[in-house]
């Protein structure tokens, strides 16, 4: 289940964080304004790439110019896995929620609605539950970056856990809108944690999950409207984006805040590559109208767009880098491992179902 839009608020605040994240980002931008290396006419004196295009990026990469890559992604990297995004006309998730008889589409991700009527959410969760879908080339590309010791951090708006399934380690992940990987009792005095296996068993038995300790609702750790983002989102970006030398943005509208504002936090020498179906994040539309992706400007020295389906863009990048054989080997190994794990899981599930069936006859 992907969520480029599941946290679709103009801003979010974390009451447990000492600073408002939007204020923190604003302060970073103000500091950046005073540090930009520009001449009196506003022309940048920074030169990173020989040519500001894919050819220049590939040459710089092959010469060892990128050592700390940060990736930022949205629902577009998971649509080829069969998971709908949220807002595409006709196929988006919000267009297909009529059967749940919601007062309005986004109610399914509101805590107040969930507490009073959790069944629609868990019905949708069963339909789109992680584990029913396989990683895409984009997910395996991120895994490949990590294997080659190039991935500094991966920031995702998605809640489908496909990065984890592809083998990206937890310490490299910032799941900005939460995850199905863990769940918690919603009672403030309890907060008992539950595993993804526990939650999956409940959902696939069509049972509304209740806490074993206090019988209160248990909710997957995905971020609903009005909830705090994970602590990692507040603590890691300042250093990550300061160190980053290549920012790869894939499959996102760059409209959901505060996630979209991360593109502004990179240092002035960081190259930014957009792999997407359309241009997004340009300066006139960018948060605070400052330092958006600057593809068409004569002053552009670092922003490159590779337009089309994300999978195709990633394959082009891999091919140009001469990594096709290595990438295909990784995909085959991971796919085989997933198949073995799935077979084991299905066997355990079948045995459990037979046991429950037998117990019911006693």
Coordinates of C-alpha atoms in Angstrom, one line a residue:
X1 CA 0.0 0.0 0.0
X2 CA 1.6 3.3 -1.1
X3 CA 1.0 6.6 0.4
X4 CA 2.4 9.6 -1.6
X5 CA -0.8 11.3 -0.4
X6 CA -1.9 9.5 2.8
X7 CA -0.4 12.3 4.7
X8 CA -1.8 15.0 2.4
X9 CA -1.9 18.0 4.7
X10 CA -0.3 21.3 3.9
X11 CA 1.9 20.9 7.0
X12 CA 2.2 18.5 9.9
X13 CA 3.4 19.2 13.4
X14 CA 5.0 16.9 15.9
X15 CA 3.9 17.9 19.4
X16 CA 6.7 15.7 20.8
X17 CA 9.4 17.5 18.7
X18 CA 11.0 20.5 20.3
X19 CA 10.6 22.5 17.1
X20 CA 8.0 22.9 14.5
X21 CA 9.5 21.0 11.5
X22 CA 8.3 23.7 9.1
X23 CA 10.0 26.4 11.2
X24 CA 13.2 24.3 11.2
X25 CA 13.1 24.0 7.4
X26 CA 12.4 27.7 7.1
X27 CA 15.5 28.5 9.3
X28 CA 17.6 26.2 7.2
X29 CA 16.5 28.0 4.1
X30 CA 17.3 31.4 5.6
X31 CA 20.8 30.2 6.5
X32 CA 21.2 28.8 3.0
X33 CA 20.3 32.2 1.5
X34 CA 23.3 33.7 3.2
X35 CA 25.6 30.9 2.1
X36 CA 24.8 30.5 -1.6
X37 CA 27.8 30.9 -3.8
X38 CA 26.5 33.5 -6.4
X39 CA 27.9 36.5 -8.1
X40 CA 26.2 40.0 -7.9
X41 CA 24.0 39.2 -10.9
X42 CA 22.6 36.1 -9.2
X43 CA 24.7 33.7 -11.4
X44 CA 26.0 30.6 -9.6
X45 CA 29.7 30.2 -9.4
X46 CA 29.4 26.5 -8.5
X47 CA 30.2 24.0 -11.2
X48 CA 29.7 20.3 -10.4
X49 CA 28.9 18.7 -13.8
X50 CA 30.7 19.1 -17.1
X51 CA 27.3 19.3 -18.8
X52 CA 24.0 19.7 -17.0
X53 CA 22.3 16.6 -18.5
X54 CA 22.2 12.9 -18.1
X55 CA 25.4 12.5 -19.9
X56 CA 27.2 14.8 -17.6
X57 CA 25.7 13.1 -14.5
X58 CA 26.8 9.7 -15.7
X59 CA 30.3 10.9 -16.4
X60 CA 30.6 12.4 -12.9
X61 CA 29.1 9.2 -11.4
X62 CA 31.6 7.0 -13.2
X63 CA 34.5 9.2 -12.1
X64 CA 33.5 8.6 -8.4
X65 CA 31.8 12.0 -8.0
X66 CA 28.9 10.6 -6.0
X67 CA 29.5 8.9 -2.7
X68 CA 26.5 9.9 -0.5
X69 CA 23.3 9.5 -2.4
X70 CA 19.9 10.3 -0.9
X71 CA 16.7 9.0 -2.5
X72 CA 13.2 10.6 -2.1
X73 CA 10.2 8.6 -3.4
X74 CA 6.4 8.6 -3.6
X75 CA 3.7 6.3 -4.9
X76 CA 4.9 6.4 -8.5
X77 CA 7.7 3.8 -7.8
X78 CA 5.1 1.3 -6.6
X79 CA 2.3 1.6 -9.2
X80 CA 4.0 -1.0 -11.5
X81 CA 3.7 -3.5 -8.6
X82 CA 0.0 -3.1 -8.9
X83 CA -0.5 -0.7 -6.0
X84 CA -2.6 2.3 -6.9
X85 CA -1.5 5.8 -6.2
X86 CA -3.9 8.2 -4.5
X87 CA -5.0 10.8 -7.0
X88 CA -4.6 9.6 -10.6
X89 CA -7.9 10.1 -12.4
X90 CA -9.9 6.9 -12.7
X91 CA -7.3 4.6 -11.2
X92 CA -6.3 6.5 -8.0
X93 CA -7.2 5.1 -4.6
X94 CA -9.4 8.0 -3.7
X95 CA -11.5 7.4 -6.9
X96 CA -12.2 3.8 -5.8
X97 CA -13.4 4.1 -2.3
X98 CA -17.1 4.4 -3.0
X99 CA -17.8 0.8 -1.8
X100 CA -16.8 1.8 1.7
X101 CA -19.5 4.4 1.9
X102 CA -17.3 7.1 3.4
X103 CA -18.5 10.6 4.1
X104 CA -15.5 11.7 2.0
X105 CA -12.5 9.8 0.6
X106 CA -9.9 11.0 3.0
X107 CA -12.0 10.0 6.0
X108 CA -10.5 6.5 5.8
X109 CA -7.2 8.0 7.0
X110 CA -8.6 10.1 9.8
X111 CA -8.1 8.9 13.4
X112 CA -11.5 10.2 14.6
X113 CA -13.3 8.3 11.8
X114 CA -11.1 5.2 12.4
X115 CA -12.0 5.0 16.1
X116 CA -15.7 5.1 15.4
X117 CA -15.7 2.9 12.3
X118 CA -12.4 1.0 11.8
X119 CA -13.8 -1.6 9.4
X120 CA -13.4 0.4 6.1
X121 CA -9.7 0.9 6.8
X122 CA -9.0 -2.7 7.6
X123 CA -11.0 -3.8 4.6
X124 CA -8.9 -1.6 2.4
X125 CA -5.7 -2.8 4.3
X126 CA -6.6 -6.4 3.4
X127 CA -7.0 -5.4 -0.2
X128 CA -3.7 -3.6 -0.4
X129 CA -1.7 -5.4 2.3
X130 CA 2.1 -5.5 2.1
X131 CA 3.3 -8.9 1.1
X132 CA 0.8 -9.3 -1.7
X133 CA 3.0 -7.2 -4.0
X134 CA 6.6 -7.5 -5.1
X135 CA 9.3 -4.8 -5.3
X136 CA 9.7 -2.9 -8.6
X137 CA 13.0 -2.1 -10.4
X138 CA 13.0 1.2 -8.5
X139 CA 13.1 -0.6 -5.2
X140 CA 15.8 -2.9 -6.3
X141 CA 17.8 0.1 -7.6
X142 CA 17.7 1.6 -4.1
X143 CA 18.9 -1.8 -2.8
X144 CA 21.7 -1.8 -5.4
X145 CA 22.8 1.7 -4.2
X146 CA 23.1 0.4 -0.7
X147 CA 25.0 -2.7 -1.8
X148 CA 27.5 -0.5 -3.5
X149 CA 27.9 1.6 -0.3
X150 CA 26.5 4.7 -2.1
X151 CA 23.1 5.1 -0.3
X152 CA 23.3 7.6 2.6
X153 CA 19.5 7.4 3.2
X154 CA 16.2 6.5 1.6
X155 CA 13.2 8.8 2.3
X156 CA 9.8 7.4 1.3
X157 CA 6.2 8.6 1.5
X158 CA 5.0 5.0 0.8
X159 CA 3.6 2.7 3.5
X160 CA 3.9 -0.5 1.4
X161 CA 7.2 -1.7 2.9
X162 CA 8.5 -2.7 -0.5
X163 CA 11.9 -1.2 0.3
X164 CA 12.2 -3.5 3.2
X165 CA 11.0 -6.4 1.1
X166 CA 13.7 -5.5 -1.5
X167 CA 16.3 -5.7 1.2
X168 CA 17.0 -2.1 2.1
X169 CA 18.0 -2.2 5.8
X170 CA 16.1 -0.4 8.5
X171 CA 18.9 2.0 9.4
X172 CA 18.8 3.4 5.8
X173 CA 15.1 4.0 5.8
X174 CA 13.0 7.0 6.7
X175 CA 9.4 6.0 6.2
X176 CA 7.9 9.6 6.5
X177 CA 4.3 8.5 6.5
X178 CA 4.8 5.5 8.6
X179 CA 4.7 1.8 7.9
X180 CA 2.7 -1.5 8.2
X181 CA 5.9 -3.1 9.6
X182 CA 4.8 -2.5 13.2
X183 CA 1.5 -1.6 14.9
X184 CA 0.5 -0.2 18.3
X185 CA -2.5 -0.1 20.6
X186 CA -4.0 3.4 20.3
X187 CA -4.7 3.7 24.1
X188 CA -2.2 6.3 25.4
X189 CA -1.6 4.4 28.6
X190 CA -1.0 1.2 26.8
X191 CA 0.7 1.6 23.4
X192 CA 1.5 -2.1 23.3
X193 CA 3.5 -2.9 20.1
X194 CA 2.5 -5.7 17.7
X195 CA 4.4 -7.3 14.8
X196 CA 3.4 -7.2 11.1
X197 CA 2.7 -11.0 11.4
X198 CA 0.2 -10.4 14.3
X199 CA -1.6 -7.6 12.3
X200 CA -1.7 -9.6 9.1
X201 CA -3.3 -12.6 10.8
X202 CA -6.1 -10.4 12.2
X203 CA -6.7 -8.5 8.9
X204 CA -6.9 -11.7 6.8
X205 CA -9.3 -13.3 9.3
X206 CA -11.5 -10.1 8.9
X207 CA -11.1 -9.4 12.6
X208 CA -10.8 -5.8 13.8
X209 CA -7.5 -5.9 15.7
X210 CA -7.9 -5.3 19.4
X211 CA -5.1 -5.1 22.0
X212 CA -4.4 -8.3 23.9
X213 CA -3.8 -6.3 27.1
X214 CA -6.6 -3.7 27.1
X215 CA -8.9 -4.6 24.3
X216 CA -8.5 -1.2 22.6
X217 CA -8.1 -0.8 18.8
X218 CA -4.6 -1.6 17.4
X219 CA -3.6 0.5 14.4
X220 CA -0.7 0.0 12.0
X221 CA 2.0 2.6 12.4
X222 CA 1.0 4.5 9.3
X223 CA 0.5 8.2 9.8
X224 CA -3.1 9.4 9.7
X225 CA -4.1 13.0 9.2
X226 CA -3.2 15.0 12.2
X227 CA -0.7 12.5 13.6
X228 CA 3.0 13.1 14.2
X229 CA 5.5 11.9 11.6
X230 CA 8.1 9.4 12.8
X231 CA 10.9 10.8 14.9
X232 CA 13.5 9.9 12.2
X233 CA 11.9 12.4 9.9
X234 CA 12.8 15.2 12.3
X235 CA 16.3 14.1 13.4
X236 CA 18.0 12.8 10.3
X237 CA 17.4 15.3 7.4
X238 CA 19.6 18.1 8.6
X239 CA 22.8 16.1 8.4
X240 CA 21.7 13.8 5.6
X241 CA 20.9 16.6 3.2
X242 CA 23.9 18.6 4.2
X243 CA 26.2 15.7 3.3
X244 CA 24.3 14.5 0.2
X245 CA 26.1 14.9 -3.1
X246 CA 23.3 13.4 -5.3
X247 CA 19.6 13.6 -4.6
X248 CA 17.4 11.2 -6.6
X249 CA 13.7 12.1 -6.6
X250 CA 11.3 9.5 -8.0
X251 CA 7.6 9.0 -8.4
X252 CA 6.3 11.9 -6.4
X253 CA 4.2 15.0 -6.9
X254 CA 6.3 17.0 -4.4
X255 CA 3.1 18.5 -3.1
X256 CA 2.8 16.9 0.3
X257 CA 4.4 18.9 3.1
X258 CA 6.7 18.8 4.9
X259 CA 8.2 15.9 2.9
X260 CA 8.4 18.0 -0.3
X261 CA 10.5 20.7 1.4
X262 CA 13.4 18.3 1.8
X263 CA 14.6 19.1 -1.7
X264 CA 15.6 22.6 -0.4
X265 CA 17.9 21.3 2.3
X266 CA 20.7 20.0 0.1
X267 CA 24.0 21.9 -0.1
X268 CA 24.7 24.1 -3.1
X269 CA 27.0 21.4 -4.8
X270 CA 24.4 18.6 -4.6
X271 CA 23.1 17.4 -8.0
X272 CA 19.4 16.7 -8.1
X273 CA 18.0 14.1 -10.5
X274 CA 14.2 13.8 -11.0
X275 CA 12.9 10.5 -12.4
X276 CA 9.2 11.1 -12.9
X277 CA 6.4 11.1 -15.5
X278 CA 6.2 14.9 -15.3
X279 CA 8.2 17.9 -14.1
X280 CA 7.4 18.7 -10.5
X281 CA 9.0 20.9 -7.8
X282 CA 9.8 23.9 -10.0
X283 CA 10.5 27.1 -8.2
X284 CA 7.2 28.9 -8.8
X285 CA 5.3 26.0 -7.2
X286 CA 7.9 25.1 -4.6
X287 CA 7.4 25.6 -0.9
X288 CA 8.2 29.2 0.1
X289 CA 8.8 29.9 -3.6
X290 CA 12.5 29.3 -3.0
X291 CA 15.1 27.0 -4.6
X292 CA 12.7 24.7 -6.4
X293 CA 14.0 22.3 -9.1
X294 CA 15.5 24.7 -11.7
X295 CA 15.5 22.7 -14.9
X296 CA 14.8 25.4 -17.5
X297 CA 16.7 28.4 -16.1
X298 CA 20.0 29.5 -17.7
X299 CA 21.5 29.6 -14.2
X300 CA 20.8 25.8 -13.7
X301 CA 24.0 24.0 -12.9
X302 CA 22.7 20.9 -11.1
X303 CA 19.1 19.9 -11.8
X304 CA 18.3 17.1 -14.3
X305 CA 15.0 15.5 -15.3
X306 CA 14.6 12.0 -16.7
X307 CA 11.0 12.0 -17.7
X308 CA 8.8 8.8 -18.2
X309 CA 7.9 5.8 -16.1
X310 CA 10.1 5.5 -13.1
X311 CA 11.1 1.9 -13.9
X312 CA 12.1 2.9 -17.4
X313 CA 14.1 5.8 -16.0
X314 CA 15.9 3.6 -13.5
X315 CA 16.7 1.0 -16.2
X316 CA 18.1 3.8 -18.4
X317 CA 20.3 5.0 -15.6
X318 CA 21.5 1.5 -14.7
X319 CA 22.3 0.8 -18.4
X320 CA 24.3 4.1 -18.8
X321 CA 26.3 3.3 -15.7
X322 CA 27.1 -0.2 -17.0
X323 CA 25.4 -1.9 -14.1
X324 CA 22.8 -4.0 -15.9
X325 CA 24.4 -7.4 -15.3
X326 CA 25.0 -6.6 -11.6
X327 CA 21.4 -5.2 -11.2
X328 CA 19.8 -8.3 -12.9
X329 CA 21.9 -10.6 -10.7
X330 CA 20.7 -8.8 -7.6
X331 CA 17.0 -8.9 -8.7
X332 CA 17.2 -12.6 -9.5
X333 CA 18.8 -13.4 -6.1
X334 CA 16.3 -11.3 -4.2
X335 CA 13.3 -12.7 -6.1
X336 CA 14.4 -16.2 -5.4
X337 CA 14.8 -15.4 -1.7
X338 CA 11.3 -13.8 -1.6
X339 CA 9.8 -16.9 -3.4
X340 CA 11.3 -19.2 -0.8
X341 CA 10.1 -17.0 2.1
X342 CA 6.6 -16.8 0.5
X343 CA 6.4 -20.6 0.2
X344 CA 7.4 -21.0 3.8
X345 CA 4.9 -18.4 4.9
X346 CA 2.1 -20.0 2.9
X347 CA 2.9 -23.4 4.4
X348 CA 2.7 -22.0 7.9
X349 CA -0.5 -20.3 7.1
X350 CA -2.1 -23.5 5.7
X351 CA -1.0 -25.5 8.7
X352 CA -2.5 -22.8 11.0
X353 CA -5.7 -22.8 9.0
X354 CA -6.0 -26.6 9.3
X355 CA -5.4 -26.4 13.0
X356 CA -8.1 -23.8 13.5
X357 CA -10.5 -25.8 11.4
X358 CA -9.7 -28.9 13.4
X359 CA -10.1 -27.1 16.7
X360 CA -13.4 -25.8 15.6
X361 CA -14.7 -29.3 15.1
X362 CA -13.9 -30.4 18.7

